[in-house]
CSV table of C-alpha atoms in Angstrom, one decimal:
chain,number,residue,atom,x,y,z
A,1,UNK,CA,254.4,117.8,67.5
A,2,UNK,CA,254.8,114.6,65.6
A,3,UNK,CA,254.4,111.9,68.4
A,4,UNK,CA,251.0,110.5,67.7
A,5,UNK,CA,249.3,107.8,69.8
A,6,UNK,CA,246.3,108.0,67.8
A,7,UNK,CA,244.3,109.4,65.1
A,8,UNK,CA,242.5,112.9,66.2
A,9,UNK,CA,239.0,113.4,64.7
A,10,UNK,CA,236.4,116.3,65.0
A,11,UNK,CA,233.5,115.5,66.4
A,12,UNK,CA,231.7,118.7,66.7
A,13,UNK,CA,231.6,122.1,65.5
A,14,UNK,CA,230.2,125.7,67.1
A,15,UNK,CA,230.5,129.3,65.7
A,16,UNK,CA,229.3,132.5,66.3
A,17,UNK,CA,230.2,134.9,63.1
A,18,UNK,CA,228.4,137.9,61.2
A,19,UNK,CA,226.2,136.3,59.6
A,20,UNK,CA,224.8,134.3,62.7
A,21,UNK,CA,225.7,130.9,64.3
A,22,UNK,CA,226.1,127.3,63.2
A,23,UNK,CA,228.6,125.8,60.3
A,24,UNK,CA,225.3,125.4,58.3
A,25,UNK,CA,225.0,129.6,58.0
A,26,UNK,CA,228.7,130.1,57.5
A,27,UNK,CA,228.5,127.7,54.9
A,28,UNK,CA,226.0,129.6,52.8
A,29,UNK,CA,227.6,133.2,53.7
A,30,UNK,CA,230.5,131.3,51.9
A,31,UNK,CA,228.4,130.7,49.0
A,32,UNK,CA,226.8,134.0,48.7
A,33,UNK,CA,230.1,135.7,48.5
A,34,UNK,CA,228.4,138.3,50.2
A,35,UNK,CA,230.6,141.0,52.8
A,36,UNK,CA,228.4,141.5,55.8
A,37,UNK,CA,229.1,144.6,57.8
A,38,UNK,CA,228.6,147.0,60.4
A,39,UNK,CA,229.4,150.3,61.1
A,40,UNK,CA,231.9,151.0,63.9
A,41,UNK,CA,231.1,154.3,66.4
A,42,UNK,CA,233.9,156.7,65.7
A,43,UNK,CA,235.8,157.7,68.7
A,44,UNK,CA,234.9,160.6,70.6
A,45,UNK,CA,237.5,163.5,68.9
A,46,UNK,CA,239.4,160.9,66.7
A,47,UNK,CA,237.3,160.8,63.7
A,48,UNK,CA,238.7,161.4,60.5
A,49,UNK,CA,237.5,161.8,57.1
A,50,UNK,CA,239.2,159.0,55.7
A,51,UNK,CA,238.9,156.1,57.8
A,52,UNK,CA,237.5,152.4,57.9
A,53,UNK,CA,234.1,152.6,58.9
A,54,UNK,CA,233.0,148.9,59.2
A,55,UNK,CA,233.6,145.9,60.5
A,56,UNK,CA,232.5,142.4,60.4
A,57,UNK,CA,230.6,142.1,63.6
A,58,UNK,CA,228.4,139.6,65.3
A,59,UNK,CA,224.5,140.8,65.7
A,60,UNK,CA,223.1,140.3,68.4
A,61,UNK,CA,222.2,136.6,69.5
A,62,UNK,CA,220.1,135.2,71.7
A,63,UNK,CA,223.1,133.0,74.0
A,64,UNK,CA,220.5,131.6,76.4
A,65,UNK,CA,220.3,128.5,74.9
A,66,UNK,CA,224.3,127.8,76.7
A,67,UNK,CA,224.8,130.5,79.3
A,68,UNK,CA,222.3,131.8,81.3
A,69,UNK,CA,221.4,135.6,81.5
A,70,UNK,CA,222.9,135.9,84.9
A,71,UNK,CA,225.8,134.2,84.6
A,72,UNK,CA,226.5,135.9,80.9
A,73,UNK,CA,226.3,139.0,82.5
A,74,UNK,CA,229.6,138.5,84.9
A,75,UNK,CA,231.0,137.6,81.7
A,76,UNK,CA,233.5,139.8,79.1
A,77,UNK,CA,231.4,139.6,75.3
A,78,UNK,CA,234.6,137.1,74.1
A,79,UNK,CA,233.7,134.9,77.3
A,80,UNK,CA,230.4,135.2,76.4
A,81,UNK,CA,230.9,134.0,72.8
A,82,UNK,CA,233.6,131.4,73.6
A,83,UNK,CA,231.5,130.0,76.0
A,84,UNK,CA,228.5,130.1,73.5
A,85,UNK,CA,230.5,128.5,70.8
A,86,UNK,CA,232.0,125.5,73.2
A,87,UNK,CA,228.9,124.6,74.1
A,88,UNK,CA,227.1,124.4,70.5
A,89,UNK,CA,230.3,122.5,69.6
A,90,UNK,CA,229.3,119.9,72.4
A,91,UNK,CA,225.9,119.5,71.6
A,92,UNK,CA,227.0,119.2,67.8
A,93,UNK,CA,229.5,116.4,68.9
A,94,UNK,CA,226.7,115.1,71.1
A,95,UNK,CA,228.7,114.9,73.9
A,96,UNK,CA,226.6,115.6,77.4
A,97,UNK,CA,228.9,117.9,80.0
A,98,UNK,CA,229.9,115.6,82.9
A,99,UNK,CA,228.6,115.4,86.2
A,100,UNK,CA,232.0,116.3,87.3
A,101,UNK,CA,235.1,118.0,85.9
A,102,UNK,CA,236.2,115.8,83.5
A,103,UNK,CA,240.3,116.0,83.9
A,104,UNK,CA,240.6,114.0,80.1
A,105,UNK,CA,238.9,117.1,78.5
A,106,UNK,CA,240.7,120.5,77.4
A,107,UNK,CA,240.9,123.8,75.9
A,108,UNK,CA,243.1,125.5,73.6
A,109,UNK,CA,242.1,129.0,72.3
A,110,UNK,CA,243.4,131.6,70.3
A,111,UNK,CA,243.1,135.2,70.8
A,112,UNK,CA,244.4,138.3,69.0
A,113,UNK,CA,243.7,141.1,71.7
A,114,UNK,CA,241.7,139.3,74.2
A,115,UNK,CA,239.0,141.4,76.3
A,116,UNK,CA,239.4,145.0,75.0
A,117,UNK,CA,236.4,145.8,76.5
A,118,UNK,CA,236.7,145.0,79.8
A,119,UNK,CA,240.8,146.1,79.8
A,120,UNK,CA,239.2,149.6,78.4
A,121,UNK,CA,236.7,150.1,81.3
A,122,UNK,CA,239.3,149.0,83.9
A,123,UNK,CA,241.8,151.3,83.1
A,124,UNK,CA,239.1,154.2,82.2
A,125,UNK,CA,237.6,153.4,86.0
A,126,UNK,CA,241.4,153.7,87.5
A,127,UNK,CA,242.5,156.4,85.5
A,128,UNK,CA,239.0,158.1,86.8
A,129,UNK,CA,238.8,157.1,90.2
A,130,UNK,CA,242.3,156.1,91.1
A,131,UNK,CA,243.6,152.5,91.4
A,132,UNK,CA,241.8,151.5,94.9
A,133,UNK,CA,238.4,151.9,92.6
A,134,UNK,CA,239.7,149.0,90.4
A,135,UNK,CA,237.0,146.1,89.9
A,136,UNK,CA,237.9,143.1,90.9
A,137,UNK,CA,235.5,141.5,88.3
A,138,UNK,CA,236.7,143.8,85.5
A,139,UNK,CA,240.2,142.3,86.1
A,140,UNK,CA,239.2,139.2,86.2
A,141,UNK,CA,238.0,138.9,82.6
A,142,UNK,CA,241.1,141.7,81.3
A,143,UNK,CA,243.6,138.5,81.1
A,144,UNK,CA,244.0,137.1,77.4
A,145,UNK,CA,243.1,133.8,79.2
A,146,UNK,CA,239.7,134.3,80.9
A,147,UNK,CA,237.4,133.2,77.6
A,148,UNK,CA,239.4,129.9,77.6
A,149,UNK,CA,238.9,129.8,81.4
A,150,UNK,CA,235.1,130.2,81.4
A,151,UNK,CA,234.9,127.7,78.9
A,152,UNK,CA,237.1,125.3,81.4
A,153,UNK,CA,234.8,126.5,83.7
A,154,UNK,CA,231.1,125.8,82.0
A,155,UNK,CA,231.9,122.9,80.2
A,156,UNK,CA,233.8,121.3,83.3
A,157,UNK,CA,237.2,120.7,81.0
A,158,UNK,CA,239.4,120.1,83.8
A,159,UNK,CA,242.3,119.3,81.7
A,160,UNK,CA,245.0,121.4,80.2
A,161,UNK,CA,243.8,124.6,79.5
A,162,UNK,CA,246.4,126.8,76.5
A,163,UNK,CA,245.5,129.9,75.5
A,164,UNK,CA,247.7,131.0,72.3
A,165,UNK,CA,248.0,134.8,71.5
A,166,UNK,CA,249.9,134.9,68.0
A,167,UNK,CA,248.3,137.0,65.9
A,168,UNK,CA,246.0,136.1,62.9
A,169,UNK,CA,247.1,132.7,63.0
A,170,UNK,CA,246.1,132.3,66.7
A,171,UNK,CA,242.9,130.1,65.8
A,172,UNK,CA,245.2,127.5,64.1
A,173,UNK,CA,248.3,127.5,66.7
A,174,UNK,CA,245.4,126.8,69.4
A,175,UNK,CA,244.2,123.7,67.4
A,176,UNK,CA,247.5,122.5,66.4
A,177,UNK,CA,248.8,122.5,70.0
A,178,UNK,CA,245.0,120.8,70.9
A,179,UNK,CA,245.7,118.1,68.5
A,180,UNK,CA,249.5,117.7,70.2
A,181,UNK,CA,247.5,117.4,73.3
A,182,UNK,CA,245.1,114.7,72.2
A,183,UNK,CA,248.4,112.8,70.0
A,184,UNK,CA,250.4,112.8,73.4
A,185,UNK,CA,247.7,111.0,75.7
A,186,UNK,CA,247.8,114.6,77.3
A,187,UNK,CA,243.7,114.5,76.9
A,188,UNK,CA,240.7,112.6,75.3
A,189,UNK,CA,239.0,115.2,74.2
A,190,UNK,CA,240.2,119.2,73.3
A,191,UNK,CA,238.0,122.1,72.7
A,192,UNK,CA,240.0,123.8,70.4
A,193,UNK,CA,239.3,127.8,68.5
A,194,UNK,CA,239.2,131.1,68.6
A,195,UNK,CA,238.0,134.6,69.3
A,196,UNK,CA,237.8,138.0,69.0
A,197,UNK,CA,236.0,141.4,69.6
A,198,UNK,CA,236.2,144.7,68.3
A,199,UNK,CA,235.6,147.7,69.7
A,200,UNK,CA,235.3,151.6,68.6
A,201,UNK,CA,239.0,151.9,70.1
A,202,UNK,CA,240.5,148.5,68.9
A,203,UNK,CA,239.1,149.6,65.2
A,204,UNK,CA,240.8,152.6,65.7
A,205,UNK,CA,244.0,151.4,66.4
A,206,UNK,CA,244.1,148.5,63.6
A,207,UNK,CA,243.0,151.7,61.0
A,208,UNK,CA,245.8,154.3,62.4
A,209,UNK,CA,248.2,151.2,61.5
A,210,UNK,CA,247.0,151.3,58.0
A,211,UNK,CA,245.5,147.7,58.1
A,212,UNK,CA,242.1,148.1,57.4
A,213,UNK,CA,240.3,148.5,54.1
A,214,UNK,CA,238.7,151.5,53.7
A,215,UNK,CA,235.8,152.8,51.1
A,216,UNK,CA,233.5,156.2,50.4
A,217,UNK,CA,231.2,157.2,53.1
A,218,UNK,CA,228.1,155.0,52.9
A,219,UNK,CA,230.1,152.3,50.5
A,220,UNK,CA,230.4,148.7,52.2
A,221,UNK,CA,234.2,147.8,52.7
A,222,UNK,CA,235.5,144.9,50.6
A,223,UNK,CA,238.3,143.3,51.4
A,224,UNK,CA,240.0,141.6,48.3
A,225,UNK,CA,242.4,138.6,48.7
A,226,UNK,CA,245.1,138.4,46.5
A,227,UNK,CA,243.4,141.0,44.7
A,228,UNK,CA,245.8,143.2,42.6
A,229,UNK,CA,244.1,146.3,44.4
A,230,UNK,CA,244.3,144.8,47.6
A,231,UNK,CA,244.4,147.3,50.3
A,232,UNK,CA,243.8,146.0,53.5
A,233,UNK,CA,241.5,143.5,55.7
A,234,UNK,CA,237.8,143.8,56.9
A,235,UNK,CA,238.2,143.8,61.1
A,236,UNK,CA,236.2,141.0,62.4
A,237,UNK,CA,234.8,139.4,65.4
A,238,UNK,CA,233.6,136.0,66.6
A,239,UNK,CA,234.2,132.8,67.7
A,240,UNK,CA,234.9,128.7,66.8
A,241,UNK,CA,235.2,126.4,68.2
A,242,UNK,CA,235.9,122.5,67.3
A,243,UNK,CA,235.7,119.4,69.4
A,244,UNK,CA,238.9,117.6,68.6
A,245,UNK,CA,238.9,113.7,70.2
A,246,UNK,CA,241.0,110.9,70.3
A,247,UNK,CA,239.6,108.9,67.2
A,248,UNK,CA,239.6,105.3,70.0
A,249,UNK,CA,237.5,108.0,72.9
A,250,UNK,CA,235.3,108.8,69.9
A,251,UNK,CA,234.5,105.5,68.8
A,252,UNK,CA,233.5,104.1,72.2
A,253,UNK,CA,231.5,106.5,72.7
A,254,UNK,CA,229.5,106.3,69.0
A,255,UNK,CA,230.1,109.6,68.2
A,256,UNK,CA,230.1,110.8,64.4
A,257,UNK,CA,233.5,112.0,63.0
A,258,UNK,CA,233.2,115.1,60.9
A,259,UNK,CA,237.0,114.9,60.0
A,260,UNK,CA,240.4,113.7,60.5
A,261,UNK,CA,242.6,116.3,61.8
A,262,UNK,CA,245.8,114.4,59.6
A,263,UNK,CA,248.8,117.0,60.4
A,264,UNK,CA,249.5,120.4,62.1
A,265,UNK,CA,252.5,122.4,62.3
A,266,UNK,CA,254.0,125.9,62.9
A,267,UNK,CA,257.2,128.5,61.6
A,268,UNK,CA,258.5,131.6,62.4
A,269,UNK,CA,260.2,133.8,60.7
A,270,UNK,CA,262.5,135.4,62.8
A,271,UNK,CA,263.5,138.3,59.8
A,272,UNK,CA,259.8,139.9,60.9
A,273,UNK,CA,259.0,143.3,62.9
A,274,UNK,CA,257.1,142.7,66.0
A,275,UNK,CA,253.8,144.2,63.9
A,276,UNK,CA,255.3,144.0,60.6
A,277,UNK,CA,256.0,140.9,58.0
A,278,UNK,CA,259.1,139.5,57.1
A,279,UNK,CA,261.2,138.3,53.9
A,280,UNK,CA,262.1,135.2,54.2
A,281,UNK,CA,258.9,133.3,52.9
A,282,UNK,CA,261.2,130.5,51.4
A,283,UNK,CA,262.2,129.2,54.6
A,284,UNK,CA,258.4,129.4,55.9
A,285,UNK,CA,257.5,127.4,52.7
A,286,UNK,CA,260.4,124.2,53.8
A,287,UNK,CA,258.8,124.4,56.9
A,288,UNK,CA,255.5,123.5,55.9
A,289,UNK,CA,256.8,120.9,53.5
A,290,UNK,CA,258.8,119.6,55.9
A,291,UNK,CA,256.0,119.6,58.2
A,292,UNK,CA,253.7,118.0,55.7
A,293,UNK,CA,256.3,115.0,55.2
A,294,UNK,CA,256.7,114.3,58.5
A,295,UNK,CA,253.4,113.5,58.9
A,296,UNK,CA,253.7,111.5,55.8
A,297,UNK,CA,252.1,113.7,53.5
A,298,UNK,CA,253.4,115.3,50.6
A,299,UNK,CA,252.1,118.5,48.9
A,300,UNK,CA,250.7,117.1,46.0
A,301,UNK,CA,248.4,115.0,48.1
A,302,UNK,CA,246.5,117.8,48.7
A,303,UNK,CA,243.4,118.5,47.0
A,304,UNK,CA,242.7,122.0,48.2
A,305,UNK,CA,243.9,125.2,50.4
A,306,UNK,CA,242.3,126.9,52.3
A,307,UNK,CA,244.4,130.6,52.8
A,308,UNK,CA,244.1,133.3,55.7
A,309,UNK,CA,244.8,135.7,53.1
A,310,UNK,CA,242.7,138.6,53.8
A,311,UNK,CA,243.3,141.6,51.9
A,312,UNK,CA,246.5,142.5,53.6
A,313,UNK,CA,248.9,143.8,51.1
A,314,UNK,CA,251.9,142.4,52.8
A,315,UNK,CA,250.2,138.9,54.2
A,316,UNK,CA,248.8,138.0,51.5
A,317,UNK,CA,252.4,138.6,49.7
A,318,UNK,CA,253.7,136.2,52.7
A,319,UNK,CA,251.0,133.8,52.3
A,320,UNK,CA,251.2,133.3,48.2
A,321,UNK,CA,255.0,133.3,48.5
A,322,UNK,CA,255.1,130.5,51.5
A,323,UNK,CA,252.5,128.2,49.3
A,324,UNK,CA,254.8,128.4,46.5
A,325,UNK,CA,257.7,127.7,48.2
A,326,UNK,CA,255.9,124.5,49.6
A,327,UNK,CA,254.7,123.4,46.1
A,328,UNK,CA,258.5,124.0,44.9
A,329,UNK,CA,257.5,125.4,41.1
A,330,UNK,CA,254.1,122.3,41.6
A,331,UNK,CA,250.5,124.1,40.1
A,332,UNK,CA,248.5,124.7,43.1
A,333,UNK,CA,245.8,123.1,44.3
A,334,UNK,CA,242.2,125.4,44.2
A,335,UNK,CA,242.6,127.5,46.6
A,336,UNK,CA,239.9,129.6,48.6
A,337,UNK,CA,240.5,132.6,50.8
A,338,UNK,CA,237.1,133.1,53.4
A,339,UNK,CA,238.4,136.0,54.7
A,340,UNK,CA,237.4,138.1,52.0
A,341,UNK,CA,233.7,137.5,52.7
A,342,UNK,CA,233.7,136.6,57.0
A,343,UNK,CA,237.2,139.0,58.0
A,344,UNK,CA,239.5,139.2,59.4
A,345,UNK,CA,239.8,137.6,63.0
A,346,UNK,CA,237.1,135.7,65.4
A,347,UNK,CA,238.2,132.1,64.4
A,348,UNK,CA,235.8,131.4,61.5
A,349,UNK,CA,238.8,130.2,59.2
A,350,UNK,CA,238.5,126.9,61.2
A,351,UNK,CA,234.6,126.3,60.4
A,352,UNK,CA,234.7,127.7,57.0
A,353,UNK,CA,237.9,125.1,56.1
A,354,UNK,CA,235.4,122.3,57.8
A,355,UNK,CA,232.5,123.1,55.6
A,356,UNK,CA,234.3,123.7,52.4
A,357,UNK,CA,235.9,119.9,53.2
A,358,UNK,CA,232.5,118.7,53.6
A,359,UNK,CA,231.1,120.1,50.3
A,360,UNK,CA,230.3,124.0,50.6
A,361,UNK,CA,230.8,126.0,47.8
A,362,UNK,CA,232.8,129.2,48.3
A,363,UNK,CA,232.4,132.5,46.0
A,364,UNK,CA,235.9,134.1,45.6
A,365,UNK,CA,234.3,137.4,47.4
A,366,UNK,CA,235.7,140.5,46.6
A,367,UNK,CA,238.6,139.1,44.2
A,368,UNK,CA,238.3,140.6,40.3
A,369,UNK,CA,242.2,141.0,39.5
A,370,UNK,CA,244.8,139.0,39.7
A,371,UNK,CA,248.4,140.3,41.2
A,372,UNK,CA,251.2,139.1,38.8
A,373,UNK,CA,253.7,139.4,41.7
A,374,UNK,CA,252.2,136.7,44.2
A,375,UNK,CA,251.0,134.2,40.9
A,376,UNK,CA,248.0,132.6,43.4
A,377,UNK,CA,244.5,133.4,42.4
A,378,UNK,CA,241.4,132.6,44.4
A,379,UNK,CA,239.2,129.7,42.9
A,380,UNK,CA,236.5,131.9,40.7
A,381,UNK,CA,233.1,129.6,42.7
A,382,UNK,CA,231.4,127.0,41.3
A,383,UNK,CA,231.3,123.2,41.5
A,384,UNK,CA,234.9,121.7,42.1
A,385,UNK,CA,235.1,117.8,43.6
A,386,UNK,CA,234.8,117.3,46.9
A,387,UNK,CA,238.1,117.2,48.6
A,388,UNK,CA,239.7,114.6,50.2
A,389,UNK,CA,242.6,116.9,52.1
A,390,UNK,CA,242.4,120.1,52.7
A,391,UNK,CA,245.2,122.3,54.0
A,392,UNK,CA,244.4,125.3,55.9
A,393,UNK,CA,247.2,128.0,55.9
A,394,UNK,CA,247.8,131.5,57.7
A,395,UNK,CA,250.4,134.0,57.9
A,396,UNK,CA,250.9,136.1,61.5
A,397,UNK,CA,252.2,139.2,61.7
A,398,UNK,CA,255.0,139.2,63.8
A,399,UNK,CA,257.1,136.3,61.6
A,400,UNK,CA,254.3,133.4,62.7
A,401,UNK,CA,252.9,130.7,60.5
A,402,UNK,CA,250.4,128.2,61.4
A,403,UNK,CA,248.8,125.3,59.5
A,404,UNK,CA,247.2,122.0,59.9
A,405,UNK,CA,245.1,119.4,57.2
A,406,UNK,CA,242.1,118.3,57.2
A,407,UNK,CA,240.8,115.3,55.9
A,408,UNK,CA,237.4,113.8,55.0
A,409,UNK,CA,235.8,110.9,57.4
């Protein structure tokens, strides 16, 4: 991941999140601090008194503006929102679709659990009806790849098209191996993100697992990063995307350059449970330096961090103790965890790290108490200098770790 022809810039932005759509709303959802959440239909017979409730969902949005109401309706709701999101990252980029598909154009995109819709009425309709009743167009959009393929589809990106499924840090794997792309001569231009859905059953699933906060009946759910009390994430849903471009493509074409994407990487720890976390953090934190070096950087030239940390009792514990390890004993920079106020999943950690580098200020959410044991606390808000690089950092379960900077234009 270190060959670079070129720089790679982001031109353009689109995201679809709780609170609305555009970088402009995320960034004052950021500054409000405010959780926004909705509640979650409990399953049919699987309701139980204690249970998460809530989750961080996306109203409902008029899409019409980038995908018409006929063809949205073929579509799974991720498709729908990918596609939304690629297309408001074009017009942010100003970049017109092609005539034709354009083979120096893209997509990477991250995904947790894909379609669970769609998979869930396909295998209701064949455990129902029997396998011959199968829809063809409900298997069509059950495959992890089909939002990356619509986009490839309705933005004519004939190029290579990745989708990466690795957990929470599936949103940054997908823009690091876009940026690879770009760096390689592989494409011009990447359209690079995430995003998620949840459903009744998905919600279900993630609370029988123990990884979602939970609160009183009627009492919103707060997840708190790095809090001492931390006890688990806010499910979300959503999607980002970013228009990544060869810095020379940009240029000729006069497009503006929101930010240099300076360095990406990625770990695993192979010490992790397929669902679980693992203990070797200190190896995950070389890596990262490492990567950072290789891309002539060191840690101290960063000016702010941007964390996945979400609430998780055991990611966060991965994420404070890999950021450590990288800084090697060094204070860390201020460091900001959006997940507390957007949740987790849907991509939004990508937008949020592209507004807070281009000035947004970011409430520390639903943090009050420090944890002695991971010795990383949340910046408490208010004015702090705009930053020149910005690291944005997340922990997978699973053993993953992704990361990538940004810096300012």
């Amino acid at each position: 991941m270190t060959g670079r022809r070129g720089r790679v810039v982001v031109t353009g932005a689109g995201v679809l999140h709780p609170f609305g759509g555009g970088v402009e709303s995320l960034a004052q959802a950021l500054q409000e601090g405010a959780v926004r959440a909705l509640p979650v239909d409990p399953l049919p017979g699987a309701a139980r008194p204690r249970r998460a409730r809530q989750a961080a969902r996306v109203p409902r949005l008029d899409l019409g503006r980038w995908i018409p109401p006929l063809v949205a309706r073929r579509m799974s709701p991720p498709s729908r929102l990918a596609v939304a999101a690629a297309r408001q990252a074009l017009e942010d980029a100003a970049r017109p679709l092609s005539a034709a598909p354009d083979p120096a154009m893209g997509v990477a995109l991250g995904t947790s659990f894909g379609p669970a819709s769609f998979t869930e009425r396909l295998l209701e309709q064949i455990e129902s009806e029997g396998p011959d009743a199968a829809s063809p167009s409900l298997f069509t959009e059950c495959v992890a790849n089909a939002a990356a393929a619509q986009i490839a589809i309705h933005c004519r990106a004939a190029g290579p098209s990745l989708t990466l499924s690795q957990g929470q840090g599936s949103p940054l794997l997908a823009a690091s191996r876009a940026a690879a792309a770009i760096a390689s001569g592989k494409a011009a231009c990447m359209l690079a993100g995430g995003v998620e859905e949840m459903t009744p059953l998905l919600h279900a699933l993630l609370d029988r697992f123990g990884a979602l906060v939970r609160s009183a009946p009627g009492e919103t759910e707060i997840p708190r990063p790095l809090d001492r009390r931390r006890a688990g994430c806010l499910a979300g849903e959503g999607a980002a995307v970013l228009v990544l471009e060869d810095e020379g493509a940009a240029r000729r074409r006069g497009a503006r350059t929101r930010a240099w994407l300076r360095a990406w990487g990625s770990a695993f720890d192979p010490s992790a449970p397929a669902a679980g976390w693992g203990r070797d953090t200190d190896a995950l934190g070389r890596a990262l330096r490492g990567g950072l070096v290789r891309f002539d950087l060191e840690p101290g030239q960063i000016d702010r961090i941007v964390s996945g940390a979400s609430g998780s009792h055991g990611g966060d514990a991965v994420e404070a103790q890999v950021l450590r390890a990288a800084w090697d004993g060094a204070p860390l920079p201020p460091l900001h965890a959006p997940k507390g106020i957007l949740g987790e999943y849907g991509g939004s950690l990508l937008p949020a790290a592209l507004a807070i580098l281009e000035g947004a200020r970011v409430s520390p959410g639903g943090f009050q108490e420090a944890d002695p044991h991971l010795g990383v606390v949340p910046h408490p808000g208010g004015d702090l200098p705009a930053p020149r690089r910005l690291l944005v950092t997340t922990a997978s379960a699973g053993g993953g770790h992704s990361w990538l900077v940004l810096e300012a234009a």
